[in-house]
Tab-separated table of C-alpha atoms and ligand atoms in Angstrom:
chain	number	residue	atom	x	y	z
S	1	MET	CA	3.549	25.434	26.950
S	2	ALA	CA	3.831	25.777	23.170
S	3	PRO	CA	5.815	22.875	21.480
S	4	ASN	CA	9.448	23.724	20.729
S	5	ASN	CA	10.181	21.235	18.135
S	6	ALA	CA	8.887	18.689	15.760
S	7	SER	CA	9.041	15.770	18.186
S	8	ASP	CA	7.196	17.850	20.882
S	9	MET	CA	4.593	18.698	18.502
S	10	LEU	CA	4.298	15.036	17.351
S	11	ALA	CA	4.161	14.056	21.041
S	12	LYS	CA	0.884	16.138	21.244
S	13	PHE	CA	-0.581	14.045	18.564
S	14	LYS	CA	-0.334	10.998	21.009
S	15	ASP	CA	-1.518	12.870	24.214
S	16	PRO	CA	-3.570	10.310	26.244
S	17	ALA	CA	-5.712	13.074	27.641
S	18	LEU	CA	-6.477	14.686	24.317
S	19	CYS	CA	-7.151	11.129	22.923
S	20	ARG	CA	-9.559	10.373	25.863
S	21	ASN	CA	-11.523	13.596	25.207
S	22	LEU	CA	-11.909	12.812	21.411
S	23	LEU	CA	-12.988	9.331	22.272
S	24	ASP	CA	-15.584	10.569	24.524
S	25	LYS	CA	-16.740	13.008	21.958
S	26	ILE	CA	-16.940	10.112	19.325
S	27	ARG	CA	-18.902	8.011	21.825
S	28	ALA	CA	-21.341	10.777	22.501
S	29	GLU	CA	-21.855	11.869	18.837
S	30	LEU	CA	-21.841	8.475	17.022
S	31	PRO	CA	-25.279	8.612	15.223
S	32	GLY	CA	-25.343	4.752	14.625
S	33	PRO	CA	-23.185	1.792	13.515
S	34	LEU	CA	-20.210	2.888	11.333
S	35	ALA	CA	-17.884	0.697	9.393
S	36	PHE	CA	-14.923	2.594	8.326
S	37	MET	CA	-11.841	1.386	6.302
S	38	GLU	CA	-8.476	2.512	6.050
S	39	VAL	CA	-6.508	1.784	2.772
S	40	CYS	CA	-3.059	2.335	3.994
S	41	GLY	CA	-0.681	-0.204	5.547
S	42	THR	CA	0.836	2.482	7.912
S	43	HIS	CA	-2.755	3.282	9.263
S	44	THR	CA	-3.392	-0.409	9.726
S	45	VAL	CA	-0.374	-0.709	11.976
S	46	ALA	CA	-0.983	2.641	13.639
S	47	ILE	CA	-4.546	1.605	14.469
S	48	PHE	CA	-3.410	-1.640	15.985
S	49	GLN	CA	-0.069	-0.362	17.701
S	50	SER	CA	-1.602	2.545	19.475
S	51	GLY	CA	-4.469	0.386	20.890
S	52	LEU	CA	-7.058	2.538	19.278
S	53	ARG	CA	-8.847	-0.479	17.751
S	54	SER	CA	-9.694	-1.948	21.046
S	55	LEU	CA	-10.786	1.506	22.507
S	56	LEU	CA	-13.189	2.292	19.804
S	57	PRO	CA	-16.875	2.404	20.805
S	58	GLU	CA	-18.935	-0.780	19.989
S	59	GLY	CA	-20.800	0.722	17.075
S	60	ILE	CA	-17.638	1.410	15.185
S	61	ARG	CA	-16.101	-1.313	12.960
S	62	HIS	CA	-12.510	-0.908	11.656
S	63	LEU	CA	-11.860	-2.781	8.399
S	64	SER	CA	-8.439	-2.832	6.548
S	65	GLY	CA	-8.416	-2.328	2.790
S	66	PRO	CA	-5.884	-2.849	0.043
S	67	GLY	CA	-3.494	-0.531	1.362
S	68	CYS	CA	-0.346	-2.557	1.815
S	69	PRO	CA	1.734	-2.721	-1.306
S	70	VAL	CA	3.295	-6.081	-0.768
S	71	CYS	CA	-0.221	-7.561	-0.114
S	72	VAL	CA	-1.788	-6.334	-3.191
S	73	THR	CA	0.981	-7.676	-5.348
S	74	HIS	CA	-0.735	-10.187	-7.419
S	75	GLU	CA	-0.069	-14.042	-7.613
S	76	GLY	CA	0.739	-13.623	-11.281
S	77	GLU	CA	3.296	-10.819	-10.458
S	78	VAL	CA	4.942	-12.987	-7.860
S	79	ALA	CA	5.058	-15.767	-10.358
S	80	ALA	CA	6.698	-13.427	-12.995
S	81	PHE	CA	9.337	-12.094	-10.684
S	82	LEU	CA	10.281	-15.692	-9.469
S	83	GLU	CA	10.665	-16.423	-13.356
S	84	LEU	CA	12.706	-13.203	-13.833
S	85	ALA	CA	14.927	-14.293	-10.854
S	86	ARG	CA	15.669	-17.641	-12.659
S	87	LYS	CA	16.890	-16.011	-15.849
S	88	ASP	CA	20.577	-16.145	-16.673
S	89	ASN	CA	22.805	-13.316	-15.457
S	90	VAL	CA	20.012	-11.475	-13.412
S	91	ILE	CA	20.223	-10.155	-10.087
S	92	ILE	CA	16.909	-9.245	-8.484
S	93	ALA	CA	16.951	-6.123	-6.410
S	94	THR	CA	14.057	-5.865	-4.015
S	95	PHE	CA	12.659	-4.400	-0.794
S	96	GLY	CA	13.051	-6.972	2.000
S	97	ASP	CA	9.224	-7.814	2.480
S	98	LEU	CA	8.896	-9.093	-1.008
S	99	ILE	CA	11.487	-11.794	-0.638
S	100	ARG	CA	9.219	-13.942	1.636
S	101	VAL	CA	5.958	-13.658	-0.302
S	102	PRO	CA	4.905	-17.133	-1.472
S	103	GLY	CA	4.254	-17.662	-5.157
S	104	PRO	CA	2.787	-20.691	-6.986
S	105	LYS	CA	3.682	-23.906	-5.158
S	106	GLY	CA	4.552	-21.971	-2.183
S	107	THR	CA	7.924	-20.849	-3.556
S	108	SER	CA	9.416	-17.394	-2.768
S	109	LEU	CA	12.457	-15.361	-3.759
S	110	LYS	CA	14.030	-16.620	-0.447
S	111	GLN	CA	13.829	-20.154	-1.695
S	112	ALA	CA	15.102	-19.030	-5.170
S	113	GLN	CA	17.998	-17.417	-3.455
S	114	ALA	CA	18.777	-20.739	-1.578
S	115	GLU	CA	18.774	-22.539	-4.845
S	116	GLY	CA	21.444	-20.115	-6.253
S	117	CYS	CA	19.406	-17.142	-7.701
S	118	ARG	CA	21.028	-13.899	-7.000
S	119	ILE	CA	18.653	-11.628	-4.852
S	120	GLU	CA	19.737	-8.547	-3.245
S	121	ILE	CA	17.791	-6.426	-0.531
S	122	VAL	CA	17.794	-2.839	-1.229
S	123	TYR	CA	16.336	0.116	0.544
S	124	SER	CA	15.505	2.284	-2.493
S	125	ALA	CA	15.503	2.156	-6.406
S	126	PHE	CA	18.775	4.109	-6.188
S	127	ASP	CA	20.441	1.291	-4.334
S	128	ALA	CA	19.500	-0.888	-7.300
S	129	LEU	CA	20.915	1.710	-9.668
S	130	ALA	CA	24.202	1.449	-7.591
S	131	LEU	CA	24.138	-2.195	-8.103
S	132	ALA	CA	23.836	-1.757	-11.943
S	133	ARG	CA	26.901	0.249	-11.785
S	134	LYS	CA	28.671	-2.273	-9.731
S	135	HIS	CA	27.793	-5.276	-11.894
S	136	PRO	CA	27.992	-3.965	-15.541
S	137	GLU	CA	28.020	-7.672	-16.704
S	138	SER	CA	24.685	-8.572	-15.043
S	139	ARG	CA	21.172	-7.324	-15.519
S	140	ILE	CA	19.776	-5.810	-12.418
S	141	VAL	CA	15.986	-6.183	-12.053
S	142	PHE	CA	14.420	-3.834	-9.581
S	143	LEU	CA	11.029	-4.915	-8.371
S	144	GLY	CA	8.999	-1.727	-8.366
S	145	VAL	CA	6.074	-2.232	-6.020
S	146	GLY	CA	4.149	0.440	-4.170
S	147	PHE	CA	1.608	3.108	-4.831
S	148	GLU	CA	1.728	6.874	-5.858
S	149	THR	CA	4.091	7.418	-2.895
S	150	THR	CA	7.035	5.321	-4.388
S	151	ALA	CA	6.450	5.668	-7.951
S	152	PRO	CA	8.044	9.064	-8.410
S	153	THR	CA	11.523	7.928	-6.919
S	154	VAL	CA	11.397	4.932	-9.142
S	155	ALA	CA	10.658	7.241	-12.137
S	156	ALA	CA	13.449	9.502	-11.135
S	157	THR	CA	15.818	6.683	-10.810
S	158	ILE	CA	14.928	5.454	-14.323
S	159	LYS	CA	15.487	8.894	-15.715
S	160	VAL	CA	18.949	8.829	-14.233
S	161	ALA	CA	19.597	5.313	-15.611
S	162	LYS	CA	18.807	6.786	-19.015
S	163	GLU	CA	20.996	9.859	-18.500
S	164	GLN	CA	23.881	7.632	-17.567
S	165	GLY	CA	23.367	5.034	-20.149
S	166	LEU	CA	22.921	2.238	-17.499
S	167	ASP	CA	21.070	-0.146	-19.791
S	168	ASN	CA	21.643	-3.085	-17.547
S	169	PHE	CA	19.161	-1.436	-14.978
S	170	LEU	CA	15.620	-2.939	-15.518
S	171	VAL	CA	12.321	-2.367	-13.687
S	172	PHE	CA	9.466	-4.767	-13.224
S	173	ALA	CA	6.863	-1.924	-12.854
S	174	MET	CA	4.015	-3.262	-10.507
S	175	HIS	CA	3.049	0.081	-9.247
S	176	LYS	CA	-0.559	0.751	-8.474
S	177	LEU	CA	-2.742	3.649	-8.187
S	178	VAL	CA	-5.177	4.115	-5.214
S	179	PRO	CA	-8.206	6.014	-6.559
S	180	PRO	CA	-9.186	3.375	-9.277
S	181	ALA	CA	-8.825	0.706	-6.497
S	182	LEU	CA	-11.176	2.614	-4.258
S	183	ALA	CA	-13.688	2.981	-7.184
S	184	ALA	CA	-13.503	-0.822	-7.780
S	185	LEU	CA	-13.934	-1.484	-4.036
S	186	LEU	CA	-16.966	0.695	-3.649
S	187	GLN	CA	-18.592	-0.903	-6.772
S	188	ASP	CA	-18.322	-4.325	-5.153
S	189	PRO	CA	-21.795	-5.308	-3.820
S	190	GLU	CA	-20.060	-7.471	-1.127
S	191	VAL	CA	-18.026	-4.709	0.209
S	192	ASN	CA	-19.795	-2.738	3.044
S	193	VAL	CA	-17.940	0.381	3.793
S	194	ASP	CA	-19.638	3.528	5.280
S	195	ALA	CA	-16.426	5.869	5.323
S	196	LEU	CA	-12.855	5.905	4.235
S	197	ILE	CA	-9.771	6.961	5.955
S	198	LEU	CA	-7.584	7.983	3.055
S	199	PRO	CA	-3.842	7.369	2.890
S	200	GLY	CA	-1.626	10.243	4.078
S	201	HIS	CA	1.627	9.432	2.158
S	202	VAL	CA	-0.222	8.744	-1.259
S	203	SER	CA	-2.062	12.010	-0.804
S	204	THR	CA	1.163	14.075	-0.398
S	205	ILE	CA	1.675	13.121	-4.070
S	206	ILE	CA	-1.920	13.205	-5.561
S	207	GLY	CA	-3.538	15.781	-3.287
S	208	VAL	CA	-7.345	16.061	-2.708
S	209	GLU	CA	-8.921	16.158	-6.226
S	210	PRO	CA	-8.562	12.665	-7.358
S	211	TYR	CA	-10.722	11.355	-4.318
S	212	ARG	CA	-13.762	13.772	-4.935
S	213	PHE	CA	-15.749	11.107	-6.721
S	214	LEU	CA	-15.809	9.038	-3.457
S	215	ALA	CA	-18.264	11.524	-1.926
S	216	GLU	CA	-19.826	13.021	-5.089
S	217	GLN	CA	-20.605	9.564	-6.875
S	218	HIS	CA	-20.574	7.123	-3.939
S	219	GLY	CA	-21.759	9.289	-1.052
S	220	VAL	CA	-18.888	8.043	1.068
S	221	PRO	CA	-17.487	10.436	3.813
S	222	SER	CA	-13.685	10.355	3.249
S	223	VAL	CA	-10.898	12.058	5.236
S	224	ILE	CA	-7.203	12.149	4.292
S	225	THR	CA	-5.547	11.344	7.663
S	226	GLY	CA	-2.213	11.597	9.542
S	227	PHE	CA	-0.800	8.613	11.313
S	228	GLU	CA	-0.838	9.595	15.047
S	229	PRO	CA	-3.700	8.424	17.306
S	230	LEU	CA	-5.046	11.936	17.509
S	231	ASP	CA	-5.172	12.247	13.719
S	232	ILE	CA	-7.165	9.052	13.398
S	233	LEU	CA	-9.562	10.079	16.195
S	234	GLN	CA	-10.042	13.376	14.643
S	235	ALA	CA	-10.692	11.830	11.254
S	236	LEU	CA	-13.440	9.708	12.797
S	237	LEU	CA	-14.927	12.757	14.336
S	238	LEU	CA	-15.015	14.430	10.877
S	239	ILE	CA	-16.612	11.271	9.522
S	240	ILE	CA	-19.293	11.238	12.130
S	241	ASP	CA	-19.878	15.080	11.363
S	242	GLN	CA	-20.661	14.248	7.741
S	243	ARG	CA	-22.813	11.395	8.762
S	244	LYS	CA	-24.826	13.525	10.927
S	245	THR	CA	-25.378	16.457	8.488
S	246	GLY	CA	-25.868	13.955	5.544
S	247	ARG	CA	-23.306	15.751	3.428
S	248	PRO	CA	-20.445	13.435	2.412
S	249	GLN	CA	-17.183	15.199	1.577
S	250	VAL	CA	-13.505	14.567	1.086
S	251	VAL	CA	-11.733	16.382	3.946
S	252	ASN	CA	-8.059	16.949	4.218
S	253	GLN	CA	-7.190	16.418	8.103
S	254	TYR	CA	-3.424	15.780	7.208
S	255	SER	CA	-2.865	19.451	5.986
S	256	ARG	CA	0.347	19.656	7.949
S	257	ALA	CA	1.835	17.161	5.256
S	258	VAL	CA	-0.682	17.162	2.336
S	259	ALA	CA	-1.131	20.041	0.024
S	260	ASP	CA	-4.503	20.288	-1.607
S	261	ASN	CA	-2.709	19.876	-4.901
S	262	GLY	CA	-0.186	17.228	-3.776
S	263	ASN	CA	3.163	17.388	-5.375
S	264	PRO	CA	3.039	18.394	-9.050
S	265	LYS	CA	6.825	17.875	-9.484
S	266	ALA	CA	6.511	14.322	-8.333
S	267	ARG	CA	3.444	13.706	-10.702
S	268	GLU	CA	5.489	15.382	-13.495
S	269	VAL	CA	8.408	12.886	-13.335
S	270	MET	CA	5.817	9.926	-13.053
S	271	ALA	CA	3.983	11.135	-16.055
S	272	GLU	CA	7.201	11.346	-18.109
S	273	VAL	CA	8.495	7.810	-17.343
S	274	PHE	CA	5.253	5.940	-16.812
S	275	THR	CA	1.999	5.533	-18.594
S	276	VAL	CA	-1.258	4.534	-16.838
S	277	SER	CA	-2.206	0.999	-17.607
S	278	ASP	CA	-4.485	-1.726	-16.349
S	279	ALA	CA	-3.153	-3.726	-13.487
S	280	LEU	CA	-3.873	-6.959	-11.465
S	281	TRP	CA	-4.507	-6.596	-7.749
S	282	ARG	CA	-4.565	-9.438	-5.411
S	283	GLY	CA	-8.209	-9.943	-4.241
S	284	LEU	CA	-9.605	-7.153	-6.563
S	285	GLY	CA	-8.518	-8.638	-9.972
S	286	ARG	CA	-7.780	-6.628	-12.895
S	287	ILE	CA	-8.639	-2.923	-12.513
S	288	PRO	CA	-8.655	-0.576	-15.483
S	289	ASP	CA	-6.163	2.245	-15.441
S	290	SER	CA	-4.918	1.376	-11.908
S	291	GLY	CA	-1.266	0.592	-12.731
S	292	LEU	CA	1.868	2.210	-14.237
S	293	ALA	CA	3.706	0.794	-17.095
S	294	LEU	CA	6.886	2.215	-18.646
S	295	ALA	CA	6.248	4.906	-21.265
S	296	ASP	CA	7.589	4.200	-24.829
S	297	GLU	CA	10.581	6.319	-24.495
S	298	TYR	CA	11.648	4.233	-21.448
S	299	GLN	CA	10.543	0.749	-22.767
S	300	ARG	CA	14.245	-0.375	-22.796
S	301	PHE	CA	14.256	-0.357	-19.014
S	302	ASP	CA	11.240	-2.783	-18.897
S	303	ALA	CA	12.245	-5.990	-17.424
S	304	LEU	CA	9.322	-8.048	-18.614
S	305	THR	CA	9.794	-7.186	-22.373
S	306	THR	CA	13.634	-7.241	-22.228
S	307	LEU	CA	13.696	-10.725	-20.570
S	308	GLY	CA	10.612	-12.075	-22.286
S	309	VAL	CA	8.378	-12.618	-19.239
S	310	GLN	CA	4.669	-12.301	-19.013
S	311	VAL	CA	2.302	-11.677	-16.063
S	312	HIS	CA	-0.629	-14.113	-16.102
S	313	ASP	CA	-3.878	-13.942	-14.145
S	314	LEU	CA	-3.210	-16.811	-11.768
S	315	PRO	CA	-5.673	-18.029	-9.080
S	316	PRO	CA	-5.067	-17.405	-5.290
S	317	LEU	CA	-2.838	-19.723	-3.307
S	318	PRO	CA	-4.828	-22.595	-2.102
S	319	GLY	CA	-6.504	-21.869	1.337
S	320	CYS	CA	-5.314	-18.272	1.505
S	321	ARG	CA	-7.980	-15.772	2.147
S	322	CYS	CA	-5.959	-12.532	1.483
S	323	GLY	CA	-8.258	-11.411	-1.155
S	324	ASP	CA	-11.146	-11.240	1.262
S	325	VAL	CA	-8.992	-9.645	3.935
S	326	LEU	CA	-7.904	-7.000	1.417
S	327	LYS	CA	-11.588	-6.172	0.668
S	328	GLY	CA	-12.384	-5.951	4.316
S	329	LYS	CA	-14.737	-8.831	3.765
S	330	MET	CA	-13.078	-10.900	6.448
S	331	GLN	CA	-11.042	-10.352	9.630
S	332	PRO	CA	-7.807	-11.868	9.577
S	333	ASN	CA	-8.392	-14.141	12.505
S	334	HIS	CA	-11.418	-15.584	10.630
S	335	CYS	CA	-9.188	-17.006	7.992
S	336	PRO	CA	-9.063	-20.892	8.775
S	337	LEU	CA	-5.265	-20.769	8.238
S	338	PHE	CA	-4.754	-17.823	10.630
S	339	ASN	CA	-2.244	-18.700	13.439
S	340	LYS	CA	-2.341	-22.337	12.582
S	341	THR	CA	-0.410	-22.986	9.358
S	342	CYS	CA	-0.037	-19.385	8.673
S	343	THR	CA	2.042	-17.294	11.154
S	344	PRO	CA	4.839	-14.528	10.563
S	345	ALA	CA	7.381	-17.314	10.753
S	346	THR	CA	5.401	-19.483	8.165
S	347	PRO	CA	3.390	-17.181	6.050
S	348	VAL	CA	1.017	-18.722	3.604
S	349	GLY	CA	-0.043	-15.207	2.130
S	350	PRO	CA	1.499	-11.863	1.807
S	351	CYS	CA	-0.945	-10.249	4.360
S	352	MET	CA	1.130	-12.286	6.968
S	353	VAL	CA	4.595	-11.475	5.432
S	354	SER	CA	4.472	-7.680	5.220
S	355	THR	CA	4.955	-5.582	8.311
S	356	GLU	CA	1.973	-3.508	7.024
S	357	GLY	CA	-0.077	-6.465	6.396
S	358	SER	CA	-3.383	-6.831	8.180
S	359	CYS	CA	-2.861	-10.447	9.255
S	360	ALA	CA	0.592	-9.717	10.502
S	361	ALA	CA	-0.692	-6.656	12.424
S	362	TYR	CA	-3.578	-8.706	13.810
S	363	TYR	CA	-1.122	-11.495	14.937
S	364	LYS	CA	1.186	-9.140	16.590
S	365	TYR	CA	-1.149	-6.681	18.284
S	366	ALA	CA	-4.532	-8.325	18.609
S	367	LEU	CA	-3.876	-11.895	19.822
A	401	SF4	S1	-4.087	-15.613	7.618
A	401	SF4	FE1	-2.526	-16.133	6.081
A	401	SF4	S2	-3.560	-17.420	4.664
A	401	SF4	FE2	-5.034	-16.380	5.850
A	401	SF4	S3	-5.557	-14.529	4.669
A	401	SF4	FE3	-3.849	-13.898	6.149
A	401	SF4	S4	-2.094	-14.298	5.026
A	401	SF4	FE4	-3.609	-15.250	3.786
């Protein structure tokens, strides 16, 4: 019977019989060992939660890359937002996960809040703008983390702040761009990745073109993929096909959500409000042209310049191996702190804090 609504259709993408068929096909057609990496926290969780990771044939190795926005937030950025939180008359508006990320000496926004700093959890940048309206006497600093997916709504919010003259709304722009990080990753001689599963959400904005270099310059089969088990298995089959024919490509498996040219309107607002800049990534260091800073016309909304705070290239937290986990060089359970001093209740690094972090996913689903 044909599916009659969206949830029926999505149920098909989880169908156990269809999944088993694809798994059998993968087993039969796998030409040799294959290490694939996903670079999206939602894929990390989907692969663990659905049980796919434990069902994959022995020759397939699953690696998680730098795809969780909270996890890639650099140590120096964490130190900077802790400094912002301690400024007079500032309210930090942040997504929930960030509040527990340990900074230098293990302090976090949660601790800063306990010490009297004003921290508000918000669910969008527009919530932060509402705070700016509600507290005209305070400066609201929104912590803008995330990839190309979240940057357009933050850009749109800044535009509204400008239109409405809400100059007490400030943004600490920590947004990061995925393709330059992938280029940096593939240039790292210590990273061994045969194929990539590309992020569905980011791709809805940027489309297919920005990934072409993965196949053309690095010879890495890459598939833009949805988040259901069937999507992921189909992506693996598409990768195996490319391995067999020896013709690496970038394939859009998630065409039900991702247009080949992405979302031009979203990119337009991003390009108006932000300018491409270098960025610091946890584990990957400074990557040229991989971040978004506020464009000249919107500089007055920049929290760092307005409040006189700088981001420094600080070393990793002692003992934490998030950098190696984010590069797929280390499985979370091989970190000496995993499930000892570092657990979701007592996280030492952001990969254990975020619900999309590899260490948290491994702790929740693979132990
Ligand atoms: S287990 Fe904890 S300390 Fe180790 S890499 Fe993961 S988050 Fe970092």
